[in-house]
Coordinates of C-alpha atoms and ligand atoms in Angstrom, one line a residue:
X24 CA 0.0 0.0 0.0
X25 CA 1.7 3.1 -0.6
X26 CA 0.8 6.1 1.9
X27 CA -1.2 7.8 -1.0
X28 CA -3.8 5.7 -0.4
X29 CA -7.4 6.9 0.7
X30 CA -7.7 5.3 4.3
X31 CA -11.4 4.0 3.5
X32 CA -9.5 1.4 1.2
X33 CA -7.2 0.4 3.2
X34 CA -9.0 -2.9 4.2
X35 CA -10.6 -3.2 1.3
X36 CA -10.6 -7.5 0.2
X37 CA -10.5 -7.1 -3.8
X38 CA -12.7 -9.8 -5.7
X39 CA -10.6 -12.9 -6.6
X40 CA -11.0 -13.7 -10.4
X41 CA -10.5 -17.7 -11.3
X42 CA -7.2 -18.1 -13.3
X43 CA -6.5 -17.1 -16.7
X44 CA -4.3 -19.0 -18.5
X45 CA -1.5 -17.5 -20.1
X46 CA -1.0 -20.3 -22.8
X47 CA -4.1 -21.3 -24.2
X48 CA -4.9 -24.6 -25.2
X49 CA -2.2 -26.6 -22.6
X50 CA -5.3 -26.3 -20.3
X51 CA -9.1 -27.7 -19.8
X52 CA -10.4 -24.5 -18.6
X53 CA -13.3 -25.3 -16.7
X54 CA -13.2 -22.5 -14.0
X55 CA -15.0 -19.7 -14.5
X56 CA -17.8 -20.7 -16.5
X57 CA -17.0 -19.4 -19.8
X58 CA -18.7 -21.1 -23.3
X59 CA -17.2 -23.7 -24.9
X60 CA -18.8 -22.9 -27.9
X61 CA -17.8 -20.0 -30.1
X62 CA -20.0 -16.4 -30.7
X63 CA -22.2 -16.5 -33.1
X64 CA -20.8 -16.3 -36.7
X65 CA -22.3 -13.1 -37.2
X66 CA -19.9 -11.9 -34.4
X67 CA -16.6 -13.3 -36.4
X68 CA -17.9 -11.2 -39.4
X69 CA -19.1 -7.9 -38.4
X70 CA -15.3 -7.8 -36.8
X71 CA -13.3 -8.3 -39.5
X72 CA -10.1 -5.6 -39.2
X73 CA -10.8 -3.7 -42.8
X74 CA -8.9 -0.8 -42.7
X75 CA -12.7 1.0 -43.0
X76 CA -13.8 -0.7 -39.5
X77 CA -10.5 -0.2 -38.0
X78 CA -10.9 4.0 -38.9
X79 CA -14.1 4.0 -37.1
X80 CA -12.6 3.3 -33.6
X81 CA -10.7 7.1 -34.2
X82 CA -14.4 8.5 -33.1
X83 CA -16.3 7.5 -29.8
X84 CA -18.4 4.7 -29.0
X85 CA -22.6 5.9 -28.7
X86 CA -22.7 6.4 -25.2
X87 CA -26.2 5.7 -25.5
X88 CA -24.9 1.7 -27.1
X89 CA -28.4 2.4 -29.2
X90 CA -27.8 -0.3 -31.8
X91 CA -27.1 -2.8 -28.8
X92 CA -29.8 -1.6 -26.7
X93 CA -32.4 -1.9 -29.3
X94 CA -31.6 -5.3 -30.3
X95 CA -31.9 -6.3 -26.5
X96 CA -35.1 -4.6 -26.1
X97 CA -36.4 -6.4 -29.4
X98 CA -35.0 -9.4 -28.0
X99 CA -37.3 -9.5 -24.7
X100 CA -39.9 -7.1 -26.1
X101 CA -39.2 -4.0 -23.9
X102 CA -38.8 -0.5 -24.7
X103 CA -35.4 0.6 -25.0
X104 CA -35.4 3.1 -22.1
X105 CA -35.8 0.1 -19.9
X106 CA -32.6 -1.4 -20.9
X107 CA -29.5 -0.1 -20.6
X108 CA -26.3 -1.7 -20.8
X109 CA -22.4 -1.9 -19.0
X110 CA -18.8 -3.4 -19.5
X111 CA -20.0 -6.4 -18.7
X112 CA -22.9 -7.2 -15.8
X113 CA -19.9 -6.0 -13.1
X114 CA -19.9 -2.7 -14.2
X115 CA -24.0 -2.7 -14.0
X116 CA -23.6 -4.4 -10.4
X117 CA -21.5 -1.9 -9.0
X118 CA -23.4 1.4 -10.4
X119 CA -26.9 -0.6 -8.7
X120 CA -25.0 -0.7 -5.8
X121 CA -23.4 2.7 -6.1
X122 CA -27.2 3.9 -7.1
X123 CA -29.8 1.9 -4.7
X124 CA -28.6 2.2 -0.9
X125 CA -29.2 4.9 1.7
X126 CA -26.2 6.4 3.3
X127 CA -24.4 3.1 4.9
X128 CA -27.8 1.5 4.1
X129 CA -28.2 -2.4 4.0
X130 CA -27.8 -4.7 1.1
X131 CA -29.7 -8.3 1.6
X132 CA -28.0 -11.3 -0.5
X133 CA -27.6 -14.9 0.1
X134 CA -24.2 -16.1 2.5
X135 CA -23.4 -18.0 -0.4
X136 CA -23.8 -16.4 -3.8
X137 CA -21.3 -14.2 -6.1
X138 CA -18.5 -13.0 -4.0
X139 CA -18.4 -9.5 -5.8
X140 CA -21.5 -8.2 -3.6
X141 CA -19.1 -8.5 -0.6
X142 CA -16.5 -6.0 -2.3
X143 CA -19.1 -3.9 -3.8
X144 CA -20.3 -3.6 -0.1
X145 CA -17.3 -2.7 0.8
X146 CA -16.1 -0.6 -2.1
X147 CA -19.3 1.8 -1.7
X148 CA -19.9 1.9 1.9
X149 CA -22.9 -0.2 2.6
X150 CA -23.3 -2.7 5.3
X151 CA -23.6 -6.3 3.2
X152 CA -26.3 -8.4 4.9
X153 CA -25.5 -12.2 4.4
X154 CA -29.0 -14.3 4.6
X155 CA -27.9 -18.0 4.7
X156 CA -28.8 -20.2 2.7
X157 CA -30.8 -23.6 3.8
X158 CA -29.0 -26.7 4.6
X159 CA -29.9 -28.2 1.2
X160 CA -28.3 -25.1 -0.6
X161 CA -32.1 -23.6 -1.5
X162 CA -32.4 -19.9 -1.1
X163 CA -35.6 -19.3 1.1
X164 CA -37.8 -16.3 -0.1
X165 CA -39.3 -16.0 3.0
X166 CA -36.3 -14.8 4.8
X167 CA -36.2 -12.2 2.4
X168 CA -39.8 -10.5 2.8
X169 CA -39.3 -7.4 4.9
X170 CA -35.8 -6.5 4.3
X171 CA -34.8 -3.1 5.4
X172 CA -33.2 -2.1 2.0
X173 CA -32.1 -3.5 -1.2
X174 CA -32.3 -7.2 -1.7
X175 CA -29.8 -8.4 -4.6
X176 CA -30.4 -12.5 -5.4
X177 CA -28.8 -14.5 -8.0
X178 CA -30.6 -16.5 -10.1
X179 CA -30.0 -19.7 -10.6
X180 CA -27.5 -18.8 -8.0
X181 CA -23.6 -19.3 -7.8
X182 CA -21.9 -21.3 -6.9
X183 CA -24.8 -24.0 -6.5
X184 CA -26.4 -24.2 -9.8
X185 CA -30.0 -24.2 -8.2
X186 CA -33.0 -21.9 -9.2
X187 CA -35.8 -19.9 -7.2
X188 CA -38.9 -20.3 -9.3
X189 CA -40.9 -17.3 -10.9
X190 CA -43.1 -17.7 -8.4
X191 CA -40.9 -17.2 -5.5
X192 CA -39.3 -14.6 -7.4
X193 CA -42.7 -12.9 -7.5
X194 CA -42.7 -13.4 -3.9
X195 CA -39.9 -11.4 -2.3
X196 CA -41.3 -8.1 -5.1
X197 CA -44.2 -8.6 -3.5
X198 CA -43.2 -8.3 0.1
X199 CA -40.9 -5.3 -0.6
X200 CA -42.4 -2.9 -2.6
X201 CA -40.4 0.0 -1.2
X202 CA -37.3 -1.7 -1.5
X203 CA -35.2 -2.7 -5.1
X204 CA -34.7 -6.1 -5.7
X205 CA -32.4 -7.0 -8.3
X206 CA -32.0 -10.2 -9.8
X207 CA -28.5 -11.5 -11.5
X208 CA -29.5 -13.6 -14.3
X209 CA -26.1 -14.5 -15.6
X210 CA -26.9 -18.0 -15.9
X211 CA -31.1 -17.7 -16.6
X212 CA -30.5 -19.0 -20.4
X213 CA -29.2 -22.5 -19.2
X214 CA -32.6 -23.4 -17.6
X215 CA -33.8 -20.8 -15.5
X216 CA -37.1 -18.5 -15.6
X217 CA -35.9 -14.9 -16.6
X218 CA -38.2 -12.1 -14.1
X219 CA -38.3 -10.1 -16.9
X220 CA -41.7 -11.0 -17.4
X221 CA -42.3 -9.6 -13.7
X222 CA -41.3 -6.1 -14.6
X223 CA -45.1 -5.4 -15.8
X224 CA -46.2 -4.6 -12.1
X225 CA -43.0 -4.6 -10.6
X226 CA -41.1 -1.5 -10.8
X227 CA -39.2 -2.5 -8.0
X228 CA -37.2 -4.9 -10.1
X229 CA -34.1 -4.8 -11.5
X230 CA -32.8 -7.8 -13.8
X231 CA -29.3 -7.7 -14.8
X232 CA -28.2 -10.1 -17.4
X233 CA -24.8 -10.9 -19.1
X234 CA -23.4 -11.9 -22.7
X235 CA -20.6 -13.2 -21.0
X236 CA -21.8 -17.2 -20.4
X237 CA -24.5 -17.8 -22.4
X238 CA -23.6 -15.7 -25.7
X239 CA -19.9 -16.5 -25.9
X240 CA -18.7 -12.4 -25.4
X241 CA -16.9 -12.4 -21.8
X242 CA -13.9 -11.2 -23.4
X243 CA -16.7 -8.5 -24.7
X244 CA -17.6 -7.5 -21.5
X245 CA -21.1 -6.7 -22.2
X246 CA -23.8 -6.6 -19.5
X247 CA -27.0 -5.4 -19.4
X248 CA -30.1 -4.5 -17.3
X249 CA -34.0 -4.3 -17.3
X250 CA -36.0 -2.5 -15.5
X251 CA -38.7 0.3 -14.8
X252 CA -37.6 3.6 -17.3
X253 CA -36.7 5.4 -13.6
X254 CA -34.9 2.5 -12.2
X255 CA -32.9 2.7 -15.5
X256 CA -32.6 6.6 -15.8
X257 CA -31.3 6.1 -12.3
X258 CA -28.5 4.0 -13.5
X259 CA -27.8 6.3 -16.5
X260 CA -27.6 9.0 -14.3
X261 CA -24.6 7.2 -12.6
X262 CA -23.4 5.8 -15.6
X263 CA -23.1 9.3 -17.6
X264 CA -21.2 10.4 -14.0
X265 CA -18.6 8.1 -14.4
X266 CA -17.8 6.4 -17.6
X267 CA -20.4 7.6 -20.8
X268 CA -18.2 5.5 -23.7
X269 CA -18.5 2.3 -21.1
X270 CA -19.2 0.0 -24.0
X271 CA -16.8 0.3 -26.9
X272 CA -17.6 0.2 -30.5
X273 CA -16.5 -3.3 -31.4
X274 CA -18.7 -4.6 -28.2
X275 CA -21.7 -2.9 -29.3
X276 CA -20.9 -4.4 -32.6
X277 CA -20.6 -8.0 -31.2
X278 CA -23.3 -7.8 -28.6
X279 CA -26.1 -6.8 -31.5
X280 CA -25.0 -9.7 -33.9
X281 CA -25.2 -11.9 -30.9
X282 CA -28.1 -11.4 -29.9
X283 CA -29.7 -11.2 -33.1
X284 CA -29.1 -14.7 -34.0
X285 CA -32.0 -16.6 -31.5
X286 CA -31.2 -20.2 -33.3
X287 CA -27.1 -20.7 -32.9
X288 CA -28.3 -19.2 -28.9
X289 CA -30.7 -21.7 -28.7
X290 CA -29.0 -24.3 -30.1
X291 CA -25.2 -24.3 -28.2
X292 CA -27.6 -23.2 -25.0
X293 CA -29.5 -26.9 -25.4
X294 CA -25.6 -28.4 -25.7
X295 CA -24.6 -27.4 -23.1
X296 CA -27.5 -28.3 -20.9
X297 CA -27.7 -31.6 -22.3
X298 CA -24.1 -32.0 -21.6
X299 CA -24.5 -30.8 -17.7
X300 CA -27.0 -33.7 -17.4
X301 CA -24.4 -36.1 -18.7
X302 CA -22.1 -34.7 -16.3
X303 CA -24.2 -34.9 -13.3
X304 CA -25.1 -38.1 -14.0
X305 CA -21.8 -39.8 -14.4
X306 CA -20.6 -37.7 -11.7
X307 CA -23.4 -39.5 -9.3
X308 CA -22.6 -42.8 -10.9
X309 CA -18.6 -42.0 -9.3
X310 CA -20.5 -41.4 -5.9
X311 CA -20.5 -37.7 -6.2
X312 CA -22.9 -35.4 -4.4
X313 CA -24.2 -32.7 -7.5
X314 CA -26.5 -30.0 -6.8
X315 CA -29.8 -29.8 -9.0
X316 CA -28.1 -27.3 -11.8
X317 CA -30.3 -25.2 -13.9
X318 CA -26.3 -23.2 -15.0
X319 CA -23.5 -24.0 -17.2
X320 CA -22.0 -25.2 -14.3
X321 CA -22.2 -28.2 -11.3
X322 CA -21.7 -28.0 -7.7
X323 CA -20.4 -32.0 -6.8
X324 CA -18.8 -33.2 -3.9
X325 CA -17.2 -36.5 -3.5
X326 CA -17.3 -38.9 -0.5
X327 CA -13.7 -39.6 -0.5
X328 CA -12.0 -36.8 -0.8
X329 CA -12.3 -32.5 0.2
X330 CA -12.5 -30.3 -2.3
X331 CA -9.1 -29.3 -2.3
X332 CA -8.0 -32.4 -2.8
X333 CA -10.0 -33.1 -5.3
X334 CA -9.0 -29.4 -7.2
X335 CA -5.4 -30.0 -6.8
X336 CA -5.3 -33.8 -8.3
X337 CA -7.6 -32.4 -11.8
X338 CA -4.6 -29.0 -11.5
X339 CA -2.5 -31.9 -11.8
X340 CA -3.8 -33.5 -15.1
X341 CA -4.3 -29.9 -16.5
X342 CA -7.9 -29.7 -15.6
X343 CA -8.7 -26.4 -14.0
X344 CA -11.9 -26.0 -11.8
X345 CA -12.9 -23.9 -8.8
X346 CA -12.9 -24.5 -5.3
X347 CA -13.9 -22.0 -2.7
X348 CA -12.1 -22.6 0.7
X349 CA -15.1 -21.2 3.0
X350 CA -17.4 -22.8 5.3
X351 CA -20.0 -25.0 4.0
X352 CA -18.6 -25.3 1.1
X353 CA -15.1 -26.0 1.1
X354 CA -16.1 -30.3 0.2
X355 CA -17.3 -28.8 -3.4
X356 CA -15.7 -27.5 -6.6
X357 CA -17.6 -26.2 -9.1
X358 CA -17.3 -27.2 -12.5
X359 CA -18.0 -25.7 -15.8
X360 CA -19.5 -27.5 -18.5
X361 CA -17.5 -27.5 -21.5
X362 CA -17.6 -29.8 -24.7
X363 CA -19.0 -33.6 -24.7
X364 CA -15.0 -34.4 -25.5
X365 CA -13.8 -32.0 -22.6
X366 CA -16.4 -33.9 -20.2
X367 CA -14.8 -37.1 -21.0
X368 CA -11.3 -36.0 -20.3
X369 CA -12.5 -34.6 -17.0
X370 CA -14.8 -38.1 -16.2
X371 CA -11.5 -40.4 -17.0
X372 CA -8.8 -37.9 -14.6
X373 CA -11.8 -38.1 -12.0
X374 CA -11.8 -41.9 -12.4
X375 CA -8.4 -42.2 -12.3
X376 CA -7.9 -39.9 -9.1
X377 CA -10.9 -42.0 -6.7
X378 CA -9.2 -45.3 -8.0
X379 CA -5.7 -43.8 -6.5
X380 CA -7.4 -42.6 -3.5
X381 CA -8.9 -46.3 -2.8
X382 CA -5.8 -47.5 -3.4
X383 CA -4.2 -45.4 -0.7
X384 CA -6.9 -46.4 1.7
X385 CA -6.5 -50.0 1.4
X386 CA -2.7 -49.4 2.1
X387 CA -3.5 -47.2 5.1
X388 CA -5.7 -49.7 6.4
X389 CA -3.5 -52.3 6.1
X390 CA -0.5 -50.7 7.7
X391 CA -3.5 -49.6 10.6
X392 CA -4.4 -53.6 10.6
X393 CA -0.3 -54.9 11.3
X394 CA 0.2 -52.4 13.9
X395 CA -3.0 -53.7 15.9
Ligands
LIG22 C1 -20.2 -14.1 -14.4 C2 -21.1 -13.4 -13.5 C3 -21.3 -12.0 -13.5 C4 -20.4 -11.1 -14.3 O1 -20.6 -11.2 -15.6 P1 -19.8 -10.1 -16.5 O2 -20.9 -9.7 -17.4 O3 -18.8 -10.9 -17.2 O4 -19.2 -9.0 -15.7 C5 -22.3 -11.5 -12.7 N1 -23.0 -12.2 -11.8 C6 -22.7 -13.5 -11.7 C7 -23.5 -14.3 -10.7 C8 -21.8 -14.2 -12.5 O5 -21.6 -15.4 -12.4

């Protein structure tokens, strides 16, 4: 730290990022929940490098994103002052949070969910309130109805994989009318029910959505929200305070073509979900624990080993994953779903690493039984 530092940072925990590989390709990268599948070919070709596209970035980006914005609000049928968009669904976090809390007011979101609320707590001075989860990993609306200021839920959450239903959703607007509620969908295209439908009567919703898992653009870094034309003015207002180019032209670019194309979306979306239920499967067959996913991820825990353990042995065959080392959860790691081929590679190491571990038990048991 060096002593220019403003004092009100000094403690601050920054968010920890899964790892990046710096040579592609050496790796299965099945850590932070990226697509396995490319963009959309529309993407690849609205971003060719002719000299005429490369002469555009000499002006600004639209820091209205209108040609992005549109497409979205075409997409889900809303009017396009109530969607607005960020560099990436981060960027649109941290403004809500900036935007929606009383002087040190109170955020409500589940113990375990995405670790950036914590930081964004943190960063802008509100006091996070940690609502845990039940002991089967469910989020329970109920403990929800009544909060004292803005309630932030994602859903299907992370790192479990598991859903609240529309109903529930529906729920917790209900019981806080005075207070926003905002609703991560970064994973709702993998099986979830999107709230959008919920904003007719609701203005106290917010959805935020992201192109980075199911679209293939988190090197894009697009995000975006949904909400009532105030809610969304609001976040403009920040937004214009701050950073008004946020989205740069070759994003907006991406984003639209992306978007535009519902059947390659639909299509690598089903792949991917019929994958996870592969996955999950075989994983149970191993005697793994696996969370009911409805993301392009799984939750699993074996029997015979912590999740550490079980992290560093796949690190060791060049299979990355994640592992959280906090309470509750530390017997899980979380694993993306990639390709069918990527799912096999992951199966056999996993195999390979429970038949070692027997192995080692039988020994240890053995050496147990002599000295008796
Ligand atoms: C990945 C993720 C985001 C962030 O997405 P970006 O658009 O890439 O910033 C937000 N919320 C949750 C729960 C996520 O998993």
């Amino acid at each position: 730290m060096s002593r220019f530092l403003n004092g009100r940072y000094g403690g601050l925990e920054p968010y920890t990022p899964g790892e990046q590989p710096k040579v592609p390709g050496r790796l299965i990268k099945l850590n932070t929940n990226e697509n396995p599948y490319p963009p959309a070919p529309g993407v690849s070709k609205v971003l060719q490098w002719d000299p005429e596209t490369a002469e555009q970035l000499k002006l600004y980006s639209d820091p209205e994103a209108a040609e992005l914005v549109g497409a979205i609000a075409e997409y889900y049928g809303l009017e396009t002052h109530q969607v607005m968009v960020g560099n990436g669904s981060d960027e649109i976090l941290a403004f809500a949070f900036m935007a929606f809390q009383p002087e040190n007011g109170r955020i409500y979101f589940p113990e375990i969910s995405y670790s950036f609320y914590p930081v964004y707590c943190d960063i802008f001075g509100a006091k996070g309130m940690k609502v845990p989860l039940r002991d089967d990993f469910t989020v329970c609306p109920s403990d929800y109805y009544g909060a004292e200021g803005t309630i932030v839920i994602t859903n299907p959450n992370a790192p479990t994989g598991m859903a609240l239903s529309l109903g529930e959703i529906e729920s917790i607007l209900d019981a806080n009318r005075n207070q926003l509620v905002i609703i991560d969908e970064a994973y709702v295209d993998f099986g979830g029910e999107s709230a959008v439908s919920l904003l007719d009567g609701h203005d106290n919703l917010l959805v935020v959505q992201t192109f980075s898992k199911s679209r293939s653009l988190a090197g894009a870094r697009i995000g975006f929200a949904m909400g009532h034309e105030d809610v969304i003015a609001d976040l403009n207002k920040i937004k214009f305070s701050f950073n008004p180019y946020n989205l740069n032209r070759l994003s907006i670019l991406a984003g639209r073509e992306a978007i535009k194309d519902r059947e390659y979306f639909r299509e690598t979306c089903r792949k991917i979900i019929e994958t996870r239920e592969s996955l999950a499967a075989e994983l149970r067959e191993l005697g793994f624990e696996v969370l009911p996913s409805k993301a392009n991820f799984v939750f699993a825990r074996s029997g015979h080993m912590g999740g550490e353990e079980y992290f560093e042995a796949l690190r060791q065959r060049n299979i990355i994953v994640r592992y959280f080392k906090k309470p509750k959860i530390d017997d899980f790691v979380r694993i993306t779903i990639g390709t069918d081929e990527e799912m096999k590679m992951l199966i056999r190491a996993t195999k390979e690493i429970l038949d070692e571990k027997l192995r080692q038990e039988k020994r240890e048991g053995m050496t147990k039984g002599e000295k008796s």
